[in-house]
Amino acid sequence: MPTYLRLPRFDRDYATLTSDQRRAFRRAVARFVEDLNAGRSPRPGLRVKAVQRGSGVFELTWAPDGRATFQYGESLRAGDVHVIWRRIGTHAILDEA
C-alpha cells in the first residue's frame, strides 16, 4: 500500500475545492493506488505525466480541468511507493508546479 504526504500548499488548495471536485479527486486517487499496488504504470485515463518545468514532478488528471501535482519520495516501507502531493486545482496550477 503506497504511503503519502500532503504538503501544506496542497492542503490549502484542497480546502478550496468543491465537494464534487474532492469526490472526483478521491476516485482518481483510488484508481492510481490500485495501479501502484498492482505494480503497473498508472492507467492512461489518469494522464500521469512529467511536468515540463518541474524536475521530478508529475501531474495527475482527475477531471477535465482538474490536476494534481506530485512527486515520488523515498519509500517509508520496503517495497511501497511514497507519493508527495504538491498542488491540486485547475490546469493553472501547472504554472506554479
PDB file of N, CA and C in Angstrom:
ATOM      1  N   MET A   1       0.857  -1.183   0.000  1.00  0.00           N
ATOM      2  CA  MET A   1       0.000   0.000   0.000  1.00  0.00           C
ATOM      3  C   MET A   1       0.894   1.234   0.000  1.00  0.00           C
ATOM      4  N   PRO A   2       0.727   2.124  -0.963  1.00  0.00           N
ATOM      5  CA  PRO A   2       1.543   3.331  -1.006  1.00  0.00           C
ATOM      6  C   PRO A   2       1.327   4.209   0.229  1.00  0.00           C
ATOM      7  N   THR A   3       2.363   4.927   0.587  1.00  0.00           N
ATOM      8  CA  THR A   3       2.261   5.928   1.641  1.00  0.00           C
ATOM      9  C   THR A   3       2.238   7.292   0.959  1.00  0.00           C
ATOM     10  N   TYR A   4       1.814   8.316   1.695  1.00  0.00           N
ATOM     11  CA  TYR A   4       1.759   9.638   1.080  1.00  0.00           C
ATOM     12  C   TYR A   4       1.962  10.730   2.119  1.00  0.00           C
ATOM     13  N   LEU A   5       2.294  11.890   1.598  1.00  0.00           N
ATOM     14  CA  LEU A   5       2.428  13.108   2.387  1.00  0.00           C
ATOM     15  C   LEU A   5       1.773  14.218   1.581  1.00  0.00           C
ATOM     16  N   ARG A   6       1.006  15.061   2.243  1.00  0.00           N
ATOM     17  CA  ARG A   6       0.410  16.228   1.582  1.00  0.00           C
ATOM     18  C   ARG A   6       1.148  17.460   2.075  1.00  0.00           C
ATOM     19  N   LEU A   7       1.696  18.219   1.131  1.00  0.00           N
ATOM     20  CA  LEU A   7       2.367  19.466   1.502  1.00  0.00           C
ATOM     21  C   LEU A   7       1.325  20.490   1.941  1.00  0.00           C
ATOM     22  N   PRO A   8       1.719  21.457   2.774  1.00  0.00           N
ATOM     23  CA  PRO A   8       0.755  22.473   3.233  1.00  0.00           C
ATOM     24  C   PRO A   8       0.047  23.188   2.074  1.00  0.00           C
ATOM     25  N   ARG A   9       0.756  23.444   0.996  1.00  0.00           N
ATOM     26  CA  ARG A   9       0.138  24.121  -0.158  1.00  0.00           C
ATOM     27  C   ARG A   9      -0.977  23.259  -0.744  1.00  0.00           C
ATOM     28  N   PHE A  10      -0.748  21.947  -0.809  1.00  0.00           N
ATOM     29  CA  PHE A  10      -1.774  21.031  -1.302  1.00  0.00           C
ATOM     30  C   PHE A  10      -3.018  21.123  -0.414  1.00  0.00           C
ATOM     31  N   ASP A  11      -2.820  21.104   0.905  1.00  0.00           N
ATOM     32  CA  ASP A  11      -3.964  21.187   1.824  1.00  0.00           C
ATOM     33  C   ASP A  11      -4.735  22.489   1.644  1.00  0.00           C
ATOM     34  N   ARG A  12      -4.030  23.596   1.440  1.00  0.00           N
ATOM     35  CA  ARG A  12      -4.720  24.879   1.208  1.00  0.00           C
ATOM     36  C   ARG A  12      -5.507  24.838  -0.100  1.00  0.00           C
ATOM     37  N   ASP A  13      -4.888  24.281  -1.145  1.00  0.00           N
ATOM     38  CA  ASP A  13      -5.588  24.146  -2.431  1.00  0.00           C
ATOM     39  C   ASP A  13      -6.821  23.257  -2.282  1.00  0.00           C
ATOM     40  N   TYR A  14      -6.647  22.133  -1.606  1.00  0.00           N
ATOM     41  CA  TYR A  14      -7.727  21.156  -1.447  1.00  0.00           C
ATOM     42  C   TYR A  14      -8.926  21.779  -0.728  1.00  0.00           C
ATOM     43  N   ALA A  15      -8.654  22.631   0.237  1.00  0.00           N
ATOM     44  CA  ALA A  15      -9.723  23.288   1.006  1.00  0.00           C
ATOM     45  C   ALA A  15     -10.601  24.173   0.123  1.00  0.00           C
ATOM     46  N   THR A  16     -10.084  24.612  -1.032  1.00  0.00           N
ATOM     47  CA  THR A  16     -10.854  25.484  -1.920  1.00  0.00           C
ATOM     48  C   THR A  16     -11.711  24.698  -2.917  1.00  0.00           C
ATOM     49  N   LEU A  17     -11.511  23.383  -3.006  1.00  0.00           N
ATOM     50  CA  LEU A  17     -12.280  22.568  -3.949  1.00  0.00           C
ATOM     51  C   LEU A  17     -13.715  22.384  -3.470  1.00  0.00           C
ATOM     52  N   THR A  18     -14.608  22.212  -4.409  1.00  0.00           N
ATOM     53  CA  THR A  18     -15.995  21.885  -4.065  1.00  0.00           C
ATOM     54  C   THR A  18     -16.065  20.418  -3.636  1.00  0.00           C
ATOM     55  N   SER A  19     -17.158  20.031  -3.038  1.00  0.00           N
ATOM     56  CA  SER A  19     -17.305  18.631  -2.625  1.00  0.00           C
ATOM     57  C   SER A  19     -17.291  17.701  -3.835  1.00  0.00           C
ATOM     58  N   ASP A  20     -17.857  18.123  -4.966  1.00  0.00           N
ATOM     59  CA  ASP A  20     -17.819  17.305  -6.182  1.00  0.00           C
ATOM     60  C   ASP A  20     -16.384  17.143  -6.687  1.00  0.00           C
ATOM     61  N   GLN A  21     -15.603  18.206  -6.635  1.00  0.00           N
ATOM     62  CA  GLN A  21     -14.205  18.124  -7.066  1.00  0.00           C
ATOM     63  C   GLN A  21     -13.413  17.200  -6.147  1.00  0.00           C
ATOM     64  N   ARG A  22     -13.654  17.305  -4.862  1.00  0.00           N
ATOM     65  CA  ARG A  22     -12.960  16.422  -3.916  1.00  0.00           C
ATOM     66  C   ARG A  22     -13.306  14.961  -4.179  1.00  0.00           C
ATOM     67  N   ARG A  23     -14.562  14.711  -4.440  1.00  0.00           N
ATOM     68  CA  ARG A  23     -15.017  13.348  -4.735  1.00  0.00           C
ATOM     69  C   ARG A  23     -14.335  12.823  -6.002  1.00  0.00           C
ATOM     70  N   ALA A  24     -14.258  13.642  -7.036  1.00  0.00           N
ATOM     71  CA  ALA A  24     -13.613  13.239  -8.292  1.00  0.00           C
ATOM     72  C   ALA A  24     -12.129  12.933  -8.055  1.00  0.00           C
ATOM     73  N   PHE A  25     -11.479  13.761  -7.252  1.00  0.00           N
ATOM     74  CA  PHE A  25     -10.067  13.528  -6.950  1.00  0.00           C
ATOM     75  C   PHE A  25      -9.896  12.207  -6.195  1.00  0.00           C
ATOM     76  N   ARG A  26     -10.726  11.966  -5.199  1.00  0.00           N
ATOM     77  CA  ARG A  26     -10.607  10.723  -4.428  1.00  0.00           C
ATOM     78  C   ARG A  26     -10.825   9.489  -5.317  1.00  0.00           C
ATOM     79  N   ARG A  27     -11.749   9.576  -6.278  1.00  0.00           N
ATOM     80  CA  ARG A  27     -11.961   8.461  -7.213  1.00  0.00           C
ATOM     81  C   ARG A  27     -10.711   8.222  -8.054  1.00  0.00           C
ATOM     82  N   ALA A  28     -10.101   9.310  -8.535  1.00  0.00           N
ATOM     83  CA  ALA A  28      -8.883   9.179  -9.342  1.00  0.00           C
ATOM     84  C   ALA A  28      -7.744   8.592  -8.512  1.00  0.00           C
ATOM     85  N   VAL A  29      -7.616   9.037  -7.278  1.00  0.00           N
ATOM     86  CA  VAL A  29      -6.553   8.515  -6.410  1.00  0.00           C
ATOM     87  C   VAL A  29      -6.775   7.031  -6.132  1.00  0.00           C
ATOM     88  N   ALA A  30      -8.001   6.609  -5.963  1.00  0.00           N
ATOM     89  CA  ALA A  30      -8.281   5.188  -5.743  1.00  0.00           C
ATOM     90  C   ALA A  30      -7.785   4.357  -6.930  1.00  0.00           C
ATOM     91  N   ARG A  31      -8.003   4.846  -8.142  1.00  0.00           N
ATOM     92  CA  ARG A  31      -7.517   4.143  -9.342  1.00  0.00           C
ATOM     93  C   ARG A  31      -5.985   4.172  -9.405  1.00  0.00           C
ATOM     94  N   PHE A  32      -5.397   5.315  -9.042  1.00  0.00           N
ATOM     95  CA  PHE A  32      -3.942   5.471  -9.021  1.00  0.00           C
ATOM     96  C   PHE A  32      -3.323   4.479  -8.027  1.00  0.00           C
ATOM     97  N   VAL A  33      -3.883   4.401  -6.836  1.00  0.00           N
ATOM     98  CA  VAL A  33      -3.387   3.483  -5.801  1.00  0.00           C
ATOM     99  C   VAL A  33      -3.545   2.031  -6.259  1.00  0.00           C
ATOM    100  N   GLU A  34      -4.665   1.730  -6.882  1.00  0.00           N
ATOM    101  CA  GLU A  34      -4.882   0.377  -7.400  1.00  0.00           C
ATOM    102  C   GLU A  34      -3.770  -0.003  -8.378  1.00  0.00           C
ATOM    103  N   ASP A  35      -3.419   0.914  -9.264  1.00  0.00           N
ATOM    104  CA  ASP A  35      -2.357   0.653 -10.235  1.00  0.00           C
ATOM    105  C   ASP A  35      -1.003   0.488  -9.538  1.00  0.00           C
ATOM    106  N   LEU A  36      -0.709   1.358  -8.569  1.00  0.00           N
ATOM    107  CA  LEU A  36       0.555   1.246  -7.838  1.00  0.00           C
ATOM    108  C   LEU A  36       0.628  -0.083  -7.086  1.00  0.00           C
ATOM    109  N   ASN A  37      -0.462  -0.482  -6.448  1.00  0.00           N
ATOM    110  CA  ASN A  37      -0.484  -1.751  -5.711  1.00  0.00           C
ATOM    111  C   ASN A  37      -0.254  -2.944  -6.631  1.00  0.00           C
ATOM    112  N   ALA A  38      -0.730  -2.833  -7.861  1.00  0.00           N
ATOM    113  CA  ALA A  38      -0.568  -3.920  -8.825  1.00  0.00           C
ATOM    114  C   ALA A  38       0.810  -3.899  -9.487  1.00  0.00           C
ATOM    115  N   GLY A  39       1.602  -2.870  -9.181  1.00  0.00           N
ATOM    116  CA  GLY A  39       2.945  -2.772  -9.750  1.00  0.00           C
ATOM    117  C   GLY A  39       2.968  -2.375 -11.212  1.00  0.00           C
ATOM    118  N   ARG A  40       1.905  -1.706 -11.641  1.00  0.00           N
ATOM    119  CA  ARG A  40       1.854  -1.285 -13.053  1.00  0.00           C
ATOM    120  C   ARG A  40       1.859   0.242 -13.147  1.00  0.00           C
ATOM    121  N   SER A  41       2.126   0.718 -14.334  1.00  0.00           N
ATOM    122  CA  SER A  41       2.080   2.155 -14.590  1.00  0.00           C
ATOM    123  C   SER A  41       0.646   2.643 -14.435  1.00  0.00           C
ATOM    124  N   PRO A  42       0.475   3.914 -14.052  1.00  0.00           N
ATOM    125  CA  PRO A  42      -0.886   4.452 -13.941  1.00  0.00           C
ATOM    126  C   PRO A  42      -1.641   4.310 -15.267  1.00  0.00           C
ATOM    127  N   ARG A  43      -2.902   3.966 -15.166  1.00  0.00           N
ATOM    128  CA  ARG A  43      -3.717   3.783 -16.374  1.00  0.00           C
ATOM    129  C   ARG A  43      -3.766   5.067 -17.200  1.00  0.00           C
ATOM    130  N   PRO A  44      -3.885   4.930 -18.515  1.00  0.00           N
ATOM    131  CA  PRO A  44      -3.875   6.096 -19.402  1.00  0.00           C
ATOM    132  C   PRO A  44      -4.918   7.156 -19.066  1.00  0.00           C
ATOM    133  N   GLY A  45      -6.078   6.766 -18.567  1.00  0.00           N
ATOM    134  CA  GLY A  45      -7.135   7.720 -18.252  1.00  0.00           C
ATOM    135  C   GLY A  45      -6.759   8.730 -17.184  1.00  0.00           C
ATOM    136  N   LEU A  46      -5.756   8.411 -16.360  1.00  0.00           N
ATOM    137  CA  LEU A  46      -5.312   9.347 -15.326  1.00  0.00           C
ATOM    138  C   LEU A  46      -4.319  10.374 -15.884  1.00  0.00           C
ATOM    139  N   ARG A  47      -3.847  10.095 -17.081  1.00  0.00           N
ATOM    140  CA  ARG A  47      -2.927  11.004 -17.776  1.00  0.00           C
ATOM    141  C   ARG A  47      -1.802  11.497 -16.857  1.00  0.00           C
ATOM    142  N   VAL A  48      -1.142  10.558 -16.200  1.00  0.00           N
ATOM    143  CA  VAL A  48       0.010  10.906 -15.360  1.00  0.00           C
ATOM    144  C   VAL A  48       1.195  11.150 -16.292  1.00  0.00           C
ATOM    145  N   LYS A  49       1.790  12.321 -16.146  1.00  0.00           N
ATOM    146  CA  LYS A  49       2.952  12.652 -16.970  1.00  0.00           C
ATOM    147  C   LYS A  49       3.813  13.669 -16.241  1.00  0.00           C
ATOM    148  N   ALA A  50       5.061  13.752 -16.671  1.00  0.00           N
ATOM    149  CA  ALA A  50       6.006  14.684 -16.063  1.00  0.00           C
ATOM    150  C   ALA A  50       5.594  16.118 -16.370  1.00  0.00           C
ATOM    151  N   VAL A  51       5.775  16.993 -15.399  1.00  0.00           N
ATOM    152  CA  VAL A  51       5.524  18.424 -15.592  1.00  0.00           C
ATOM    153  C   VAL A  51       6.757  18.995 -16.276  1.00  0.00           C
ATOM    154  N   GLN A  52       6.564  19.744 -17.334  1.00  0.00           N
ATOM    155  CA  GLN A  52       7.680  20.227 -18.151  1.00  0.00           C
ATOM    156  C   GLN A  52       8.712  21.011 -17.350  1.00  0.00           C
ATOM    157  N   ARG A  53       8.270  21.918 -16.504  1.00  0.00           N
ATOM    158  CA  ARG A  53       9.215  22.766 -15.785  1.00  0.00           C
ATOM    159  C   ARG A  53       9.510  22.280 -14.373  1.00  0.00           C
ATOM    160  N   GLY A  54       9.075  21.098 -14.028  1.00  0.00           N
ATOM    161  CA  GLY A  54       9.266  20.607 -12.670  1.00  0.00           C
ATOM    162  C   GLY A  54      10.068  19.323 -12.646  1.00  0.00           C
ATOM    163  N   SER A  55      11.318  19.404 -12.367  1.00  0.00           N
ATOM    164  CA  SER A  55      12.173  18.228 -12.334  1.00  0.00           C
ATOM    165  C   SER A  55      11.670  17.238 -11.284  1.00  0.00           C
ATOM    166  N   GLY A  56      11.262  16.059 -11.741  1.00  0.00           N
ATOM    167  CA  GLY A  56      10.777  15.034 -10.833  1.00  0.00           C
ATOM    168  C   GLY A  56       9.344  15.235 -10.373  1.00  0.00           C
ATOM    169  N   VAL A  57       8.648  16.214 -10.947  1.00  0.00           N
ATOM    170  CA  VAL A  57       7.262  16.498 -10.575  1.00  0.00           C
ATOM    171  C   VAL A  57       6.352  15.956 -11.678  1.00  0.00           C
ATOM    172  N   PHE A  58       5.254  15.342 -11.270  1.00  0.00           N
ATOM    173  CA  PHE A  58       4.298  14.759 -12.193  1.00  0.00           C
ATOM    174  C   PHE A  58       2.922  15.369 -11.970  1.00  0.00           C
ATOM    175  N   GLU A  59       2.091  15.269 -12.975  1.00  0.00           N
ATOM    176  CA  GLU A  59       0.700  15.698 -12.838  1.00  0.00           C
ATOM    177  C   GLU A  59      -0.218  14.508 -13.041  1.00  0.00           C
ATOM    178  N   LEU A  60      -1.334  14.523 -12.351  1.00  0.00           N
ATOM    179  CA  LEU A  60      -2.380  13.515 -12.479  1.00  0.00           C
ATOM    180  C   LEU A  60      -3.657  14.272 -12.820  1.00  0.00           C
ATOM    181  N   THR A  61      -4.371  13.815 -13.839  1.00  0.00           N
ATOM    182  CA  THR A  61      -5.622  14.446 -14.242  1.00  0.00           C
ATOM    183  C   THR A  61      -6.778  13.742 -13.551  1.00  0.00           C
ATOM    184  N   TRP A  62      -7.565  14.491 -12.797  1.00  0.00           N
ATOM    185  CA  TRP A  62      -8.698  13.897 -12.079  1.00  0.00           C
ATOM    186  C   TRP A  62     -10.048  14.417 -12.579  1.00  0.00           C
ATOM    187  N   ALA A  63     -10.019  15.399 -13.496  1.00  0.00           N
ATOM    188  CA  ALA A  63     -11.237  15.956 -14.118  1.00  0.00           C
ATOM    189  C   ALA A  63     -10.786  16.674 -15.390  1.00  0.00           C
ATOM    190  N   PRO A  64     -11.715  17.048 -16.274  1.00  0.00           N
ATOM    191  CA  PRO A  64     -11.305  17.743 -17.491  1.00  0.00           C
ATOM    192  C   PRO A  64     -10.383  18.939 -17.224  1.00  0.00           C
ATOM    193  N   ASP A  65     -10.650  19.706 -16.192  1.00  0.00           N
ATOM    194  CA  ASP A  65      -9.744  20.798 -15.822  1.00  0.00           C
ATOM    195  C   ASP A  65      -9.304  20.626 -14.368  1.00  0.00           C
ATOM    196  N   GLY A  66      -9.080  19.389 -13.969  1.00  0.00           N
ATOM    197  CA  GLY A  66      -8.635  19.094 -12.613  1.00  0.00           C
ATOM    198  C   GLY A  66      -7.281  18.419 -12.645  1.00  0.00           C
ATOM    199  N   ARG A  67      -6.312  19.026 -11.997  1.00  0.00           N
ATOM    200  CA  ARG A  67      -4.957  18.492 -11.968  1.00  0.00           C
ATOM    201  C   ARG A  67      -4.462  18.430 -10.527  1.00  0.00           C
ATOM    202  N   ALA A  68      -3.597  17.476 -10.267  1.00  0.00           N
ATOM    203  CA  ALA A  68      -2.875  17.410  -9.006  1.00  0.00           C
ATOM    204  C   ALA A  68      -1.421  17.126  -9.350  1.00  0.00           C
ATOM    205  N   THR A  69      -0.513  17.811  -8.684  1.00  0.00           N
ATOM    206  CA  THR A  69       0.897  17.545  -8.922  1.00  0.00           C
ATOM    207  C   THR A  69       1.464  16.780  -7.733  1.00  0.00           C
ATOM    208  N   PHE A  70       2.439  15.939  -8.040  1.00  0.00           N
ATOM    209  CA  PHE A  70       3.055  15.116  -7.009  1.00  0.00           C
ATOM    210  C   PHE A  70       4.470  14.751  -7.429  1.00  0.00           C
ATOM    211  N   GLN A  71       5.187  14.228  -6.480  1.00  0.00           N
ATOM    212  CA  GLN A  71       6.497  13.655  -6.769  1.00  0.00           C
ATOM    213  C   GLN A  71       6.608  12.373  -5.966  1.00  0.00           C
ATOM    214  N   TYR A  72       7.505  11.527  -6.397  1.00  0.00           N
ATOM    215  CA  TYR A  72       7.763  10.305  -5.659  1.00  0.00           C
ATOM    216  C   TYR A  72       8.856  10.593  -4.643  1.00  0.00           C
ATOM    217  N   GLY A  73       8.626  10.168  -3.406  1.00  0.00           N
ATOM    218  CA  GLY A  73       9.605  10.353  -2.355  1.00  0.00           C
ATOM    219  C   GLY A  73      10.268   9.033  -1.995  1.00  0.00           C
ATOM    220  N   GLU A  74      11.182   9.110  -1.064  1.00  0.00           N
ATOM    221  CA  GLU A  74      11.869   7.914  -0.596  1.00  0.00           C
ATOM    222  C   GLU A  74      10.874   7.020   0.144  1.00  0.00           C
ATOM    223  N   SER A  75      10.919   5.749  -0.168  1.00  0.00           N
ATOM    224  CA  SER A  75       9.982   4.791   0.425  1.00  0.00           C
ATOM    225  C   SER A  75      10.090   4.776   1.940  1.00  0.00           C
ATOM    226  N   LEU A  76       8.950   4.804   2.609  1.00  0.00           N
ATOM    227  CA  LEU A  76       8.912   4.726   4.064  1.00  0.00           C
ATOM    228  C   LEU A  76       8.814   3.283   4.555  1.00  0.00           C
ATOM    229  N   ARG A  77       8.339   2.398   3.661  1.00  0.00           N
ATOM    230  CA  ARG A  77       8.247   0.967   3.956  1.00  0.00           C
ATOM    231  C   ARG A  77       8.793   0.219   2.746  1.00  0.00           C
ATOM    232  N   ALA A  78       9.621  -0.749   2.993  1.00  0.00           N
ATOM    233  CA  ALA A  78      10.238  -1.512   1.909  1.00  0.00           C
ATOM    234  C   ALA A  78       9.194  -1.997   0.912  1.00  0.00           C
ATOM    235  N   GLY A  79       9.438  -1.704  -0.348  1.00  0.00           N
ATOM    236  CA  GLY A  79       8.555  -2.160  -1.415  1.00  0.00           C
ATOM    237  C   GLY A  79       7.337  -1.300  -1.680  1.00  0.00           C
ATOM    238  N   ASP A  80       7.101  -0.272  -0.864  1.00  0.00           N
ATOM    239  CA  ASP A  80       5.946   0.607  -1.057  1.00  0.00           C
ATOM    240  C   ASP A  80       6.368   1.930  -1.681  1.00  0.00           C
ATOM    241  N   VAL A  81       5.549   2.415  -2.580  1.00  0.00           N
ATOM    242  CA  VAL A  81       5.781   3.715  -3.209  1.00  0.00           C
ATOM    243  C   VAL A  81       5.353   4.809  -2.232  1.00  0.00           C
ATOM    244  N   HIS A  82       6.111   5.904  -2.200  1.00  0.00           N
ATOM    245  CA  HIS A  82       5.753   7.062  -1.371  1.00  0.00           C
ATOM    246  C   HIS A  82       5.450   8.233  -2.298  1.00  0.00           C
ATOM    247  N   VAL A  83       4.262   8.817  -2.176  1.00  0.00           N
ATOM    248  CA  VAL A  83       3.812   9.919  -3.026  1.00  0.00           C
ATOM    249  C   VAL A  83       3.727  11.185  -2.182  1.00  0.00           C
ATOM    250  N   ILE A  84       4.296  12.257  -2.705  1.00  0.00           N
ATOM    251  CA  ILE A  84       4.219  13.562  -2.040  1.00  0.00           C
ATOM    252  C   ILE A  84       3.323  14.453  -2.895  1.00  0.00           C
ATOM    253  N   TRP A  85       2.130  14.756  -2.387  1.00  0.00           N
ATOM    254  CA  TRP A  85       1.176  15.608  -3.104  1.00  0.00           C
ATOM    255  C   TRP A  85       1.582  17.066  -2.913  1.00  0.00           C
ATOM    256  N   ARG A  86       1.710  17.798  -4.024  1.00  0.00           N
ATOM    257  CA  ARG A  86       2.214  19.171  -4.006  1.00  0.00           C
ATOM    258  C   ARG A  86       1.142  20.234  -4.191  1.00  0.00           C
ATOM    259  N   ARG A  87       0.330  20.102  -5.256  1.00  0.00           N
ATOM    260  CA  ARG A  87      -0.705  21.086  -5.586  1.00  0.00           C
ATOM    261  C   ARG A  87      -1.931  20.365  -6.108  1.00  0.00           C
ATOM    262  N   ILE A  88      -3.090  21.031  -6.060  1.00  0.00           N
ATOM    263  CA  ILE A  88      -4.308  20.496  -6.657  1.00  0.00           C
ATOM    264  C   ILE A  88      -5.177  21.673  -7.069  1.00  0.00           C
ATOM    265  N   GLY A  89      -5.847  21.529  -8.197  1.00  0.00           N
ATOM    266  CA  GLY A  89      -6.727  22.590  -8.686  1.00  0.00           C
ATOM    267  C   GLY A  89      -6.955  22.444 -10.174  1.00  0.00           C
ATOM    268  N   THR A  90      -7.024  23.578 -10.849  1.00  0.00           N
ATOM    269  CA  THR A  90      -7.217  23.571 -12.302  1.00  0.00           C
ATOM    270  C   THR A  90      -5.854  23.484 -12.997  1.00  0.00           C
ATOM    271  N   HIS A  91      -5.913  23.465 -14.310  1.00  0.00           N
ATOM    272  CA  HIS A  91      -4.688  23.411 -15.108  1.00  0.00           C
ATOM    273  C   HIS A  91      -3.721  24.541 -14.738  1.00  0.00           C
ATOM    274  N   ALA A  92      -4.225  25.624 -14.209  1.00  0.00           N
ATOM    275  CA  ALA A  92      -3.392  26.786 -13.856  1.00  0.00           C
ATOM    276  C   ALA A  92      -2.319  26.453 -12.820  1.00  0.00           C
ATOM    277  N   ILE A  93      -2.521  25.417 -12.008  1.00  0.00           N
ATOM    278  CA  ILE A  93      -1.503  25.081 -11.003  1.00  0.00           C
ATOM    279  C   ILE A  93      -0.198  24.641 -11.638  1.00  0.00           C
ATOM    280  N   LEU A  94      -0.259  24.213 -12.901  1.00  0.00           N
ATOM    281  CA  LEU A  94       0.956  23.771 -13.566  1.00  0.00           C
ATOM    282  C   LEU A  94       1.933  24.912 -13.816  1.00  0.00           C
ATOM    283  N   ASP A  95       1.434  26.127 -13.790  1.00  0.00           N
ATOM    284  CA  ASP A  95       2.315  27.278 -13.927  1.00  0.00           C
ATOM    285  C   ASP A  95       3.182  27.458 -12.685  1.00  0.00           C
ATOM    286  N   GLU A  96       2.743  26.861 -11.562  1.00  0.00           N
ATOM    287  CA  GLU A  96       3.442  27.004 -10.287  1.00  0.00           C
ATOM    288  C   GLU A  96       3.793  25.646  -9.697  1.00  0.00           C
ATOM    289  N   ALA A  97       3.854  24.585 -10.520  1.00  0.00           N
ATOM    290  CA  ALA A  97       4.065  23.226 -10.038  1.00  0.00           C
ATOM    291  C   ALA A  97       5.313  23.138  -9.193  1.00  0.00           C
TER     292      ALA A  97
END
